Amino acid sequence: MRTQQKRWRRFGIAAAVTAVVAMVAVAPNAAAAPNTPVTSHNHSATAGNTTAHTPRSLTSLATIPLRSSADFTYLIAYSFGNRVAPGQDTTRTVGAPGPVNEALADTVAEVRGHRDIPVYAQTEIADVLAAKYHMRNVIAIGPEKNHDGTLIYLSTDGVAAKVAAMRAATESTDVAGVIAFQDHLWRATYTSIANGINAFAPAGIAMPSTYDPQSGQQWTRSALAYLPTDYLGRAALVPRLLR
């Protein structure tokens, strides 16, 4: 299985690079001006925002930006999978956190330490932070609801956009630390940046990387199931980062 995962990762990286090149080729407005600061449609560039509004190139996107945890003014924690009880209607109720989100909550606690900085966490992580750590100053980011009460689950981009809107008043001085599953970390960090957030992964902190084969979300059960979706998401994100 590990050999298959390694082969798929190599294939996925090659496929992602090919997709990125193709997308840049057909999106001249995004690639023609790589020195233009990145801004989201809701936010203007500010001098203090050195990541979300810093010029970048394709080669600069090969690595995830890192920063010391001591610099963060708040954290964003992106969930990964869940556990669904037999008979549970996930169109109306959120699944239980499961082992991956529990590990992500542990990582939040490690990065935050004894500092009382805000944590914007998806519900599956926020629930663990409350139950296990009794952590204060946690803002839960949950699904939205349709008129009939069914849930609208947020994408990574949807979560980032919500956090960006809530932090708009302090955007110019904020430094956000991103907590996410290892294979999701690149996309989580750069999606945050694409939404105008000055975002970094915490330097020297290992992110959870073990998949949950019993996850209620099938695409998060293994690298083979997850990586194709993630690589496509990365490719789609690149033009937003280069414009």
mmCIF file with all atom_site columns, N, CA and C in Angstrom, residues 80-118:
data_model
loop_
_atom_site.group_PDB
_atom_site.id
_atom_site.type_symbol
_atom_site.label_atom_id
_atom_site.label_alt_id
_atom_site.label_comp_id
_atom_site.label_asym_id
_atom_site.label_entity_id
_atom_site.label_seq_id
_atom_site.pdbx_PDB_ins_code
_atom_site.Cartn_x
_atom_site.Cartn_y
_atom_site.Cartn_z
_atom_site.occupancy
_atom_site.B_iso_or_equiv
_atom_site.pdbx_formal_charge
_atom_site.auth_seq_id
_atom_site.auth_comp_id
_atom_site.auth_asym_id
_atom_site.auth_atom_id
_atom_site.pdbx_PDB_model_num
ATOM 1   N N  . PHE A 1 80  ? -10.670 17.608 8.605  1.00 0.00 ? 80  PHE A N  1
ATOM 2   C CA . PHE A 1 80  ? -10.377 16.608 7.582  1.00 0.00 ? 80  PHE A CA 1
ATOM 3   C C  . PHE A 1 80  ? -11.131 15.332 7.933  1.00 0.00 ? 80  PHE A C  1
ATOM 4   N N  . GLY A 1 81  ? -12.209 15.058 7.189  1.00 0.00 ? 81  GLY A N  1
ATOM 5   C CA . GLY A 1 81  ? -13.007 13.869 7.448  1.00 0.00 ? 81  GLY A CA 1
ATOM 6   C C  . GLY A 1 81  ? -13.859 14.002 8.702  1.00 0.00 ? 81  GLY A C  1
ATOM 7   N N  . ASN A 1 82  ? -14.452 12.887 9.119  1.00 0.00 ? 82  ASN A N  1
ATOM 8   C CA . ASN A 1 82  ? -15.266 12.821 10.330 1.00 0.00 ? 82  ASN A CA 1
ATOM 9   C C  . ASN A 1 82  ? -15.623 11.358 10.582 1.00 0.00 ? 82  ASN A C  1
ATOM 10  N N  . ARG A 1 83  ? -16.439 11.118 11.565 1.00 0.00 ? 83  ARG A N  1
ATOM 11  C CA . ARG A 1 83  ? -16.983 9.785  11.811 1.00 0.00 ? 83  ARG A CA 1
ATOM 12  C C  . ARG A 1 83  ? -18.506 9.895  11.823 1.00 0.00 ? 83  ARG A C  1
ATOM 13  N N  . VAL A 1 84  ? -19.157 9.021  11.085 1.00 0.00 ? 84  VAL A N  1
ATOM 14  C CA . VAL A 1 84  ? -20.617 9.064  10.974 1.00 0.00 ? 84  VAL A CA 1
ATOM 15  C C  . VAL A 1 84  ? -21.206 7.828  11.642 1.00 0.00 ? 84  VAL A C  1
ATOM 16  N N  . ALA A 1 85  ? -22.120 8.041  12.578 1.00 0.00 ? 85  ALA A N  1
ATOM 17  C CA . ALA A 1 85  ? -22.768 6.931  13.285 1.00 0.00 ? 85  ALA A CA 1
ATOM 18  C C  . ALA A 1 85  ? -23.776 6.244  12.373 1.00 0.00 ? 85  ALA A C  1
ATOM 19  N N  . PRO A 1 86  ? -24.005 4.953  12.575 1.00 0.00 ? 86  PRO A N  1
ATOM 20  C CA . PRO A 1 86  ? -25.007 4.237  11.773 1.00 0.00 ? 86  PRO A CA 1
ATOM 21  C C  . PRO A 1 86  ? -26.364 4.933  11.843 1.00 0.00 ? 86  PRO A C  1
ATOM 22  N N  . GLY A 1 87  ? -26.945 5.181  10.695 1.00 0.00 ? 87  GLY A N  1
ATOM 23  C CA . GLY A 1 87  ? -28.256 5.815  10.639 1.00 0.00 ? 87  GLY A CA 1
ATOM 24  C C  . GLY A 1 87  ? -28.237 7.324  10.738 1.00 0.00 ? 87  GLY A C  1
ATOM 25  N N  . GLN A 1 88  ? -27.067 7.918  10.940 1.00 0.00 ? 88  GLN A N  1
ATOM 26  C CA . GLN A 1 88  ? -26.993 9.374  11.066 1.00 0.00 ? 88  GLN A CA 1
ATOM 27  C C  . GLN A 1 88  ? -27.268 10.045 9.728  1.00 0.00 ? 88  GLN A C  1
ATOM 28  N N  . ASP A 1 89  ? -28.058 11.091 9.758  1.00 0.00 ? 89  ASP A N  1
ATOM 29  C CA . ASP A 1 89  ? -28.373 11.866 8.561  1.00 0.00 ? 89  ASP A CA 1
ATOM 30  C C  . ASP A 1 89  ? -27.413 13.049 8.488  1.00 0.00 ? 89  ASP A C  1
ATOM 31  N N  . THR A 1 90  ? -26.366 12.909 7.678  1.00 0.00 ? 90  THR A N  1
ATOM 32  C CA . THR A 1 90  ? -25.352 13.962 7.602  1.00 0.00 ? 90  THR A CA 1
ATOM 33  C C  . THR A 1 90  ? -25.815 15.176 6.810  1.00 0.00 ? 90  THR A C  1
ATOM 34  N N  . THR A 1 91  ? -27.006 15.093 6.229  1.00 0.00 ? 91  THR A N  1
ATOM 35  C CA . THR A 1 91  ? -27.543 16.291 5.584  1.00 0.00 ? 91  THR A CA 1
ATOM 36  C C  . THR A 1 91  ? -28.122 17.251 6.619  1.00 0.00 ? 91  THR A C  1
ATOM 37  N N  . ARG A 1 92  ? -28.275 16.759 7.877  1.00 0.00 ? 92  ARG A N  1
ATOM 38  C CA . ARG A 1 92  ? -28.858 17.597 8.925  1.00 0.00 ? 92  ARG A CA 1
ATOM 39  C C  . ARG A 1 92  ? -27.988 17.713 10.179 1.00 0.00 ? 92  ARG A C  1
ATOM 40  N N  . THR A 1 93  ? -27.074 16.785 10.369 1.00 0.00 ? 93  THR A N  1
ATOM 41  C CA . THR A 1 93  ? -26.195 16.845 11.541 1.00 0.00 ? 93  THR A CA 1
ATOM 42  C C  . THR A 1 93  ? -24.754 16.567 11.128 1.00 0.00 ? 93  THR A C  1
ATOM 43  N N  . VAL A 1 94  ? -23.833 17.248 11.788 1.00 0.00 ? 94  VAL A N  1
ATOM 44  C CA . VAL A 1 94  ? -22.408 17.077 11.500 1.00 0.00 ? 94  VAL A CA 1
ATOM 45  C C  . VAL A 1 94  ? -21.908 15.799 12.166 1.00 0.00 ? 94  VAL A C  1
ATOM 46  N N  . GLY A 1 95  ? -21.040 15.067 11.485 1.00 0.00 ? 95  GLY A N  1
ATOM 47  C CA . GLY A 1 95  ? -20.477 13.850 12.045 1.00 0.00 ? 95  GLY A CA 1
ATOM 48  C C  . GLY A 1 95  ? -19.572 14.133 13.235 1.00 0.00 ? 95  GLY A C  1
ATOM 49  N N  . ALA A 1 96  ? -19.226 13.080 13.964 1.00 0.00 ? 96  ALA A N  1
ATOM 50  C CA . ALA A 1 96  ? -18.294 13.212 15.087 1.00 0.00 ? 96  ALA A CA 1
ATOM 51  C C  . ALA A 1 96  ? -16.894 13.527 14.553 1.00 0.00 ? 96  ALA A C  1
ATOM 52  N N  . PRO A 1 97  ? -16.035 14.120 15.382 1.00 0.00 ? 97  PRO A N  1
ATOM 53  C CA . PRO A 1 97  ? -14.710 14.529 14.904 1.00 0.00 ? 97  PRO A CA 1
ATOM 54  C C  . PRO A 1 97  ? -13.880 13.400 14.305 1.00 0.00 ? 97  PRO A C  1
ATOM 55  N N  . GLY A 1 98  ? -13.799 12.264 14.980 1.00 0.00 ? 98  GLY A N  1
ATOM 56  C CA . GLY A 1 98  ? -12.946 11.188 14.493 1.00 0.00 ? 98  GLY A CA 1
ATOM 57  C C  . GLY A 1 98  ? -11.489 11.440 14.835 1.00 0.00 ? 98  GLY A C  1
ATOM 58  N N  . PRO A 1 99  ? -10.625 10.445 14.626 1.00 0.00 ? 99  PRO A N  1
ATOM 59  C CA . PRO A 1 99  ? -9.228  10.531 15.076 1.00 0.00 ? 99  PRO A CA 1
ATOM 60  C C  . PRO A 1 99  ? -8.395  11.606 14.387 1.00 0.00 ? 99  PRO A C  1
ATOM 61  N N  . VAL A 1 100 ? -8.670  11.894 13.125 1.00 0.00 ? 100 VAL A N  1
ATOM 62  C CA . VAL A 1 100 ? -7.858  12.898 12.428 1.00 0.00 ? 100 VAL A CA 1
ATOM 63  C C  . VAL A 1 100 ? -8.128  14.290 12.988 1.00 0.00 ? 100 VAL A C  1
ATOM 64  N N  . ASN A 1 101 ? -9.389  14.633 13.174 1.00 0.00 ? 101 ASN A N  1
ATOM 65  C CA . ASN A 1 101 ? -9.702  15.951 13.727 1.00 0.00 ? 101 ASN A CA 1
ATOM 66  C C  . ASN A 1 101 ? -9.284  16.063 15.192 1.00 0.00 ? 101 ASN A C  1
ATOM 67  N N  . GLU A 1 102 ? -9.289  14.946 15.904 1.00 0.00 ? 102 GLU A N  1
ATOM 68  C CA . GLU A 1 102 ? -8.759  14.961 17.267 1.00 0.00 ? 102 GLU A CA 1
ATOM 69  C C  . GLU A 1 102 ? -7.267  15.282 17.241 1.00 0.00 ? 102 GLU A C  1
ATOM 70  N N  . ALA A 1 103 ? -6.551  14.693 16.280 1.00 0.00 ? 103 ALA A N  1
ATOM 71  C CA . ALA A 1 103 ? -5.119  14.977 16.148 1.00 0.00 ? 103 ALA A CA 1
ATOM 72  C C  . ALA A 1 103 ? -4.885  16.425 15.716 1.00 0.00 ? 103 ALA A C  1
ATOM 73  N N  . LEU A 1 104 ? -5.757  16.943 14.866 1.00 0.00 ? 104 LEU A N  1
ATOM 74  C CA . LEU A 1 104 ? -5.641  18.345 14.457 1.00 0.00 ? 104 LEU A CA 1
ATOM 75  C C  . LEU A 1 104 ? -5.879  19.277 15.647 1.00 0.00 ? 104 LEU A C  1
ATOM 76  N N  . ALA A 1 105 ? -6.821  18.926 16.509 1.00 0.00 ? 105 ALA A N  1
ATOM 77  C CA . ALA A 1 105 ? -7.058  19.722 17.718 1.00 0.00 ? 105 ALA A CA 1
ATOM 78  C C  . ALA A 1 105 ? -5.831  19.695 18.623 1.00 0.00 ? 105 ALA A C  1
ATOM 79  N N  . ASP A 1 106 ? -5.196  18.535 18.736 1.00 0.00 ? 106 ASP A N  1
ATOM 80  C CA . ASP A 1 106 ? -3.962  18.440 19.526 1.00 0.00 ? 106 ASP A CA 1
ATOM 81  C C  . ASP A 1 106 ? -2.887  19.356 18.954 1.00 0.00 ? 106 ASP A C  1
ATOM 82  N N  . THR A 1 107 ? -2.829  19.435 17.631 1.00 0.00 ? 107 THR A N  1
ATOM 83  C CA . THR A 1 107 ? -1.840  20.298 16.983 1.00 0.00 ? 107 THR A CA 1
ATOM 84  C C  . THR A 1 107 ? -2.149  21.764 17.243 1.00 0.00 ? 107 THR A C  1
ATOM 85  N N  . VAL A 1 108 ? -3.423  22.118 17.225 1.00 0.00 ? 108 VAL A N  1
ATOM 86  C CA . VAL A 1 108 ? -3.819  23.491 17.563 1.00 0.00 ? 108 VAL A CA 1
ATOM 87  C C  . VAL A 1 108 ? -3.325  23.843 18.962 1.00 0.00 ? 108 VAL A C  1
ATOM 88  N N  . ALA A 1 109 ? -3.559  22.939 19.908 1.00 0.00 ? 109 ALA A N  1
ATOM 89  C CA . ALA A 1 109 ? -3.140  23.188 21.292 1.00 0.00 ? 109 ALA A CA 1
ATOM 90  C C  . ALA A 1 109 ? -1.624  23.334 21.387 1.00 0.00 ? 109 ALA A C  1
ATOM 91  N N  . GLU A 1 110 ? -0.898  22.533 20.615 1.00 0.00 ? 110 GLU A N  1
ATOM 92  C CA . GLU A 1 110 ? 0.567   22.616 20.626 1.00 0.00 ? 110 GLU A CA 1
ATOM 93  C C  . GLU A 1 110 ? 1.048   23.951 20.073 1.00 0.00 ? 110 GLU A C  1
ATOM 94  N N  . VAL A 1 111 ? 0.469   24.379 18.969 1.00 0.00 ? 111 VAL A N  1
ATOM 95  C CA . VAL A 1 111 ? 0.897   25.627 18.333 1.00 0.00 ? 111 VAL A CA 1
ATOM 96  C C  . VAL A 1 111 ? 0.500   26.835 19.174 1.00 0.00 ? 111 VAL A C  1
ATOM 97  N N  . ARG A 1 112 ? -0.684  26.803 19.732 1.00 0.00 ? 112 ARG A N  1
ATOM 98  C CA . ARG A 1 112 ? -1.181  27.937 20.521 1.00 0.00 ? 112 ARG A CA 1
ATOM 99  C C  . ARG A 1 112 ? -0.444  28.069 21.852 1.00 0.00 ? 112 ARG A C  1
ATOM 100 N N  . GLY A 1 113 ? -0.101  26.927 22.449 1.00 0.00 ? 113 GLY A N  1
ATOM 101 C CA . GLY A 1 113 ? 0.600   26.967 23.724 1.00 0.00 ? 113 GLY A CA 1
ATOM 102 C C  . GLY A 1 113 ? -0.224  27.663 24.789 1.00 0.00 ? 113 GLY A C  1
ATOM 103 N N  . HIS A 1 114 ? 0.410   28.574 25.520 1.00 0.00 ? 114 HIS A N  1
ATOM 104 C CA . HIS A 1 114 ? -0.271  29.286 26.600 1.00 0.00 ? 114 HIS A CA 1
ATOM 105 C C  . HIS A 1 114 ? -0.773  30.659 26.163 1.00 0.00 ? 114 HIS A C  1
ATOM 106 N N  . ARG A 1 115 ? -0.672  30.948 24.880 1.00 0.00 ? 115 ARG A N  1
ATOM 107 C CA . ARG A 1 115 ? -1.140  32.241 24.381 1.00 0.00 ? 115 ARG A CA 1
ATOM 108 C C  . ARG A 1 115 ? -2.648  32.193 24.145 1.00 0.00 ? 115 ARG A C  1
ATOM 109 N N  . ASP A 1 116 ? -3.327  33.274 24.454 1.00 0.00 ? 116 ASP A N  1
ATOM 110 C CA . ASP A 1 116 ? -4.787  33.310 24.327 1.00 0.00 ? 116 ASP A CA 1
ATOM 111 C C  . ASP A 1 116 ? -5.201  33.940 23.000 1.00 0.00 ? 116 ASP A C  1
ATOM 112 N N  . ILE A 1 117 ? -4.568  33.502 21.912 1.00 0.00 ? 117 ILE A N  1
ATOM 113 C CA . ILE A 1 117 ? -4.928  34.043 20.604 1.00 0.00 ? 117 ILE A CA 1
ATOM 114 C C  . ILE A 1 117 ? -6.172  33.325 20.086 1.00 0.00 ? 117 ILE A C  1
ATOM 115 N N  . PRO A 1 118 ? -6.976  33.996 19.268 1.00 0.00 ? 118 PRO A N  1
ATOM 116 C CA . PRO A 1 118 ? -8.194  33.367 18.752 1.00 0.00 ? 118 PRO A CA 1
ATOM 117 C C  . PRO A 1 118 ? -7.879  32.165 17.856 1.00 0.00 ? 118 PRO A C  1
#
